[in-house]
Amino acid sequence: MTDASSAKVSKRTWFSPIWLIPILAVAIGLWMTFSSDEGLGPTVQLTVTDAEGIEPGKTLVKVRNVTVGRVSDVRLADDLAHAIMTLEMQANTERMLTTDSQFWVVKPRIGRQGVSGLNTLISGAYIQLQPDLDGGEAQTEFTALESPPVTSQQTPGLRFTLVSENAGTVGVGDPVLYRGFTVGRIEKSTFSVERREIEYQVFVESPYDRLLTENTRFWLESAVSLKLGSNGVDVNLGNLESLLSGGVTFDVPEGQVAGEVIDPQHQFELFDNREQARQQGYARGIDYVLLLNESVRGLEVGAPVEYKGIRVGTVTAVPYRWQPEKNSKSLLLQVPVKIRFEPDRLHGLVADADMALWRERMQRLIDRGMSASVQSANLLTSSLFIELGFYPEASRTEPQLDASHFNDITLFPTVASDVARLEDKLTGLLDKLNAIPMAETFASLQQTLEQSDRSLASVETLAEQLKRWLAQPEAQQMPSELNQTLESLQQVLQQLSGADGQSQNLQQLLHRMNELLERATPFFDTLERQPNALIFDAAEEADPAPKAHEE
């Protein structure tokens, strides 16, 4: 049995090694929490149209395929028209989030530029961030793009605007070509309700942006173009990309100077084809108004204004609707047509000058007799154009207004066109034909034809009688008798030529007989008209009275 006094009493310590386990767990947790908070960057609110393919906690945010964040939450906006995603960005990403930074959702897409985002069929959709490297104000709220941008913000080049009244076949992503070589893209298209026109945002890469100058013209690229000329049919095919999707091409029209390089955000007009761009794309011009008496059917906007076959301008309004004041008493006695004289078309033919000098030149030409007239361009299509030329001042058409300007635009003198003058001549000729008494004329013609028939019958009768007479023996002996008579006459003439005195007396006798016959001719004429003139005096003839032209 153990003695109670022999029991050993020891002092118990307050710390137990078992406590090391929870302490270590707490320390690890604190370290992990601190490390997690230290690696987090800013929180971004991203507004999207819909959250298709987005999964909170899984969908990543990438820059050049490098993960820089993750979608932590997706919720509906208060207006229920959008979705709002919360992006937890990594540390040191603040400099990527500035005013011009762009976000969009990368997912499978099929468009004019082909198929993209096929890799997301396996990995799932993700958020693409395109940071603004030029710097800017920090921002944490963004709106995602509906589609990926056509051109990266970091691509050097120049952005400008094209304006067109018709959308045509141009779409976002279509190429911008220079002589068949792709130098840029259409980035965006919008429709301006106020101006009722389409605006395209275009980007041309560097160094090709130096090709964009003041006189550059843009037109729609045709996949196939046909041109009929003196050498036959000319067929031009665009490149493969333009054949598939179309595009826009540009150049400086032939014969024009390039001009100065444009500034950013410059605006150009987009033409339907190359010919239209070449003919209408002249920046400088002087406006005039023509007051025409004749019809303007066949005269269209864009018709040429020519001088001796050289195009010098363009018709800009047919008719020119100048919006007169309400209750104005002016009448539409003449049709106003607005034209534009474009001096740059004469580059290389006339010395260059500023617009003030060109206005003086044109006024001097007008003072010397230059006028405008409407001429026919094509008889088959009835198309018209305006021809400038020098005409006598008396042939100018009198304007309905006693002024040198029409709605603050200079009036250009006009003359009647060749077609109008031809119509006047034809009208006058028809009036004269209508004035001819056709019934009396045809009756007289009928009488003349009947007399001609009787005369022909008489001639036939006379010919038959002559034929019978020639068949008689006496007529056949006439040649020999006539020959004898001629021989006798020749002998007489020989005798007369031998006697000079007798020949001279004979000539004097013949001369006197001739004078006597000339003096007696009026007497015989009087007897023929009035046989009793030997007894009574001859009646005096009255002077003929003038008669009016019978219609």
mmCIF file of C-alpha atoms in Angstrom, residues 275-403:
data_model
loop_
_atom_site.group_PDB
_atom_site.id
_atom_site.type_symbol
_atom_site.label_atom_id
_atom_site.label_comp_id
_atom_site.label_asym_id
_atom_site.label_seq_id
_atom_site.Cartn_x
_atom_site.Cartn_y
_atom_site.Cartn_z
ATOM 1 C CA GLU A 275 -16.311 60.395 -112.468
ATOM 2 C CA GLN A 276 -18.657 62.209 -110.098
ATOM 3 C CA ALA A 277 -15.791 62.879 -107.701
ATOM 4 C CA ARG A 278 -13.621 64.196 -110.528
ATOM 5 C CA GLN A 279 -16.318 66.479 -111.920
ATOM 6 C CA GLN A 280 -17.913 67.808 -108.742
ATOM 7 C CA GLY A 281 -15.148 67.729 -106.211
ATOM 8 C CA TYR A 282 -13.782 71.241 -106.717
ATOM 9 C CA ALA A 283 -13.485 73.308 -103.558
ATOM 10 C CA ARG A 284 -13.386 76.809 -105.108
ATOM 11 C CA GLY A 285 -16.198 78.234 -107.195
ATOM 12 C CA ILE A 286 -18.241 81.313 -108.139
ATOM 13 C CA ASP A 287 -22.030 81.015 -108.146
ATOM 14 C CA TYR A 288 -24.240 82.562 -110.850
ATOM 15 C CA VAL A 289 -27.942 82.462 -111.644
ATOM 16 C CA LEU A 290 -29.353 82.043 -115.166
ATOM 17 C CA LEU A 291 -32.880 83.207 -116.014
ATOM 18 C CA LEU A 292 -34.071 80.986 -118.865
ATOM 19 C CA ASN A 293 -37.104 81.394 -121.098
ATOM 20 C CA GLU A 294 -37.058 77.887 -122.532
ATOM 21 C CA SER A 295 -37.908 74.582 -120.865
ATOM 22 C CA VAL A 296 -35.317 73.040 -118.541
ATOM 23 C CA ARG A 297 -36.541 69.475 -119.097
ATOM 24 C CA GLY A 298 -33.410 67.341 -119.469
ATOM 25 C CA LEU A 299 -31.167 69.770 -117.536
ATOM 26 C CA GLU A 300 -30.142 68.067 -114.292
ATOM 27 C CA VAL A 301 -28.048 68.891 -111.256
ATOM 28 C CA GLY A 302 -24.449 67.928 -112.034
ATOM 29 C CA ALA A 303 -24.731 68.748 -115.742
ATOM 30 C CA PRO A 304 -21.560 70.339 -117.138
ATOM 31 C CA VAL A 305 -20.984 74.008 -117.844
ATOM 32 C CA GLU A 306 -18.659 74.196 -120.859
ATOM 33 C CA TYR A 307 -16.717 76.781 -122.828
ATOM 34 C CA LYS A 308 -15.696 75.661 -126.335
ATOM 35 C CA GLY A 309 -15.928 72.026 -125.260
ATOM 36 C CA ILE A 310 -13.901 72.480 -122.049
ATOM 37 C CA ARG A 311 -15.765 71.926 -118.815
ATOM 38 C CA VAL A 312 -15.470 74.986 -116.573
ATOM 39 C CA GLY A 313 -18.297 74.477 -114.084
ATOM 40 C CA THR A 314 -21.322 72.553 -112.881
ATOM 41 C CA VAL A 315 -25.068 73.046 -112.692
ATOM 42 C CA THR A 316 -25.927 73.055 -108.973
ATOM 43 C CA ALA A 317 -29.694 73.715 -108.844
ATOM 44 C CA VAL A 318 -32.509 73.110 -111.388
ATOM 45 C CA PRO A 319 -34.620 75.066 -110.727
ATOM 46 C CA TYR A 320 -32.998 77.337 -108.162
ATOM 47 C CA ARG A 321 -35.566 77.571 -105.363
ATOM 48 C CA TRP A 322 -34.641 80.943 -103.904
ATOM 49 C CA GLN A 323 -37.565 81.048 -101.445
ATOM 50 C CA PRO A 324 -39.124 84.467 -102.187
ATOM 51 C CA GLU A 325 -40.784 86.409 -99.434
ATOM 52 C CA LYS A 326 -44.360 85.614 -98.522
ATOM 53 C CA ASN A 327 -46.959 87.472 -100.627
ATOM 54 C CA SER A 328 -44.256 88.546 -103.075
ATOM 55 C CA LYS A 329 -45.663 89.845 -106.383
ATOM 56 C CA SER A 330 -42.851 88.400 -108.509
ATOM 57 C CA LEU A 331 -44.011 85.952 -111.175
ATOM 58 C CA LEU A 332 -42.251 82.894 -112.539
ATOM 59 C CA LEU A 333 -41.787 84.284 -116.036
ATOM 60 C CA GLN A 334 -38.308 82.797 -116.348
ATOM 61 C CA VAL A 335 -36.840 79.684 -114.756
ATOM 62 C CA PRO A 336 -33.880 80.403 -112.425
ATOM 63 C CA VAL A 337 -31.001 77.939 -112.717
ATOM 64 C CA LYS A 338 -27.948 78.079 -110.472
ATOM 65 C CA ILE A 339 -24.515 77.255 -111.882
ATOM 66 C CA ARG A 340 -21.063 77.206 -110.355
ATOM 67 C CA PHE A 341 -17.970 78.370 -112.249
ATOM 68 C CA GLU A 342 -14.974 76.362 -111.019
ATOM 69 C CA PRO A 343 -11.688 78.034 -111.989
ATOM 70 C CA ASP A 344 -9.569 75.096 -110.825
ATOM 71 C CA ARG A 345 -10.787 73.192 -113.882
ATOM 72 C CA LEU A 346 -8.652 75.550 -115.963
ATOM 73 C CA HIS A 347 -5.472 74.706 -114.075
ATOM 74 C CA GLY A 348 -2.622 74.632 -116.556
ATOM 75 C CA LEU A 349 -4.616 76.563 -119.190
ATOM 76 C CA VAL A 350 -5.015 79.907 -117.400
ATOM 77 C CA ALA A 351 -2.770 81.530 -114.828
ATOM 78 C CA ASP A 352 -3.811 80.716 -111.257
ATOM 79 C CA ALA A 353 -5.351 83.532 -109.238
ATOM 80 C CA ASP A 354 -7.371 84.126 -106.088
ATOM 81 C CA MET A 355 -11.164 84.251 -106.187
ATOM 82 C CA ALA A 356 -11.336 88.067 -106.175
ATOM 83 C CA LEU A 357 -9.285 88.240 -109.372
ATOM 84 C CA TRP A 358 -11.366 85.482 -110.951
ATOM 85 C CA ARG A 359 -14.539 87.462 -110.255
ATOM 86 C CA GLU A 360 -13.013 90.454 -112.040
ATOM 87 C CA ARG A 361 -12.000 88.260 -114.983
ATOM 88 C CA MET A 362 -15.496 86.836 -115.343
ATOM 89 C CA GLN A 363 -17.086 90.300 -115.180
ATOM 90 C CA ARG A 364 -14.791 91.525 -117.959
ATOM 91 C CA LEU A 365 -15.783 88.530 -120.079
ATOM 92 C CA ILE A 366 -19.470 89.252 -119.457
ATOM 93 C CA ASP A 367 -18.945 92.885 -120.464
ATOM 94 C CA ARG A 368 -17.341 91.675 -123.708
ATOM 95 C CA GLY A 369 -20.429 89.628 -124.598
ATOM 96 C CA MET A 370 -20.076 86.278 -122.827
ATOM 97 C CA SER A 371 -23.490 84.707 -122.291
ATOM 98 C CA ALA A 372 -24.891 81.309 -121.390
ATOM 99 C CA SER A 373 -27.234 79.121 -123.404
ATOM 100 C CA VAL A 374 -28.818 75.697 -123.032
ATOM 101 C CA GLN A 375 -27.524 73.115 -125.499
ATOM 102 C CA SER A 376 -28.373 69.499 -126.238
ATOM 103 C CA ALA A 377 -25.813 66.968 -124.994
ATOM 104 C CA ASN A 378 -27.480 63.827 -126.316
ATOM 105 C CA LEU A 379 -30.405 63.632 -128.730
ATOM 106 C CA LEU A 380 -31.274 60.102 -127.632
ATOM 107 C CA THR A 381 -31.511 60.875 -123.902
ATOM 108 C CA SER A 382 -32.596 64.539 -124.325
ATOM 109 C CA SER A 383 -29.958 65.566 -121.773
ATOM 110 C CA LEU A 384 -28.856 69.215 -121.759
ATOM 111 C CA PHE A 385 -25.850 71.236 -120.622
ATOM 112 C CA ILE A 386 -24.895 74.906 -120.328
ATOM 113 C CA GLU A 387 -22.619 76.414 -122.985
ATOM 114 C CA LEU A 388 -20.735 79.683 -122.435
ATOM 115 C CA GLY A 389 -19.858 81.749 -125.484
ATOM 116 C CA PHE A 390 -19.680 85.234 -126.957
ATOM 117 C CA TYR A 391 -22.848 86.555 -128.606
ATOM 118 C CA PRO A 392 -24.007 89.985 -129.795
ATOM 119 C CA GLU A 393 -25.491 91.978 -126.953
ATOM 120 C CA ALA A 394 -28.718 92.444 -128.920
ATOM 121 C CA SER A 395 -29.335 88.667 -128.846
ATOM 122 C CA ARG A 396 -29.280 88.453 -125.047
ATOM 123 C CA THR A 397 -32.464 87.450 -123.250
ATOM 124 C CA GLU A 398 -33.964 90.260 -121.225
ATOM 125 C CA PRO A 399 -34.185 89.242 -117.530
ATOM 126 C CA GLN A 400 -37.479 89.599 -115.727
ATOM 127 C CA LEU A 401 -35.698 91.559 -112.997
ATOM 128 C CA ASP A 402 -34.149 94.955 -113.521
ATOM 129 C CA ALA A 403 -31.130 94.072 -111.386
#
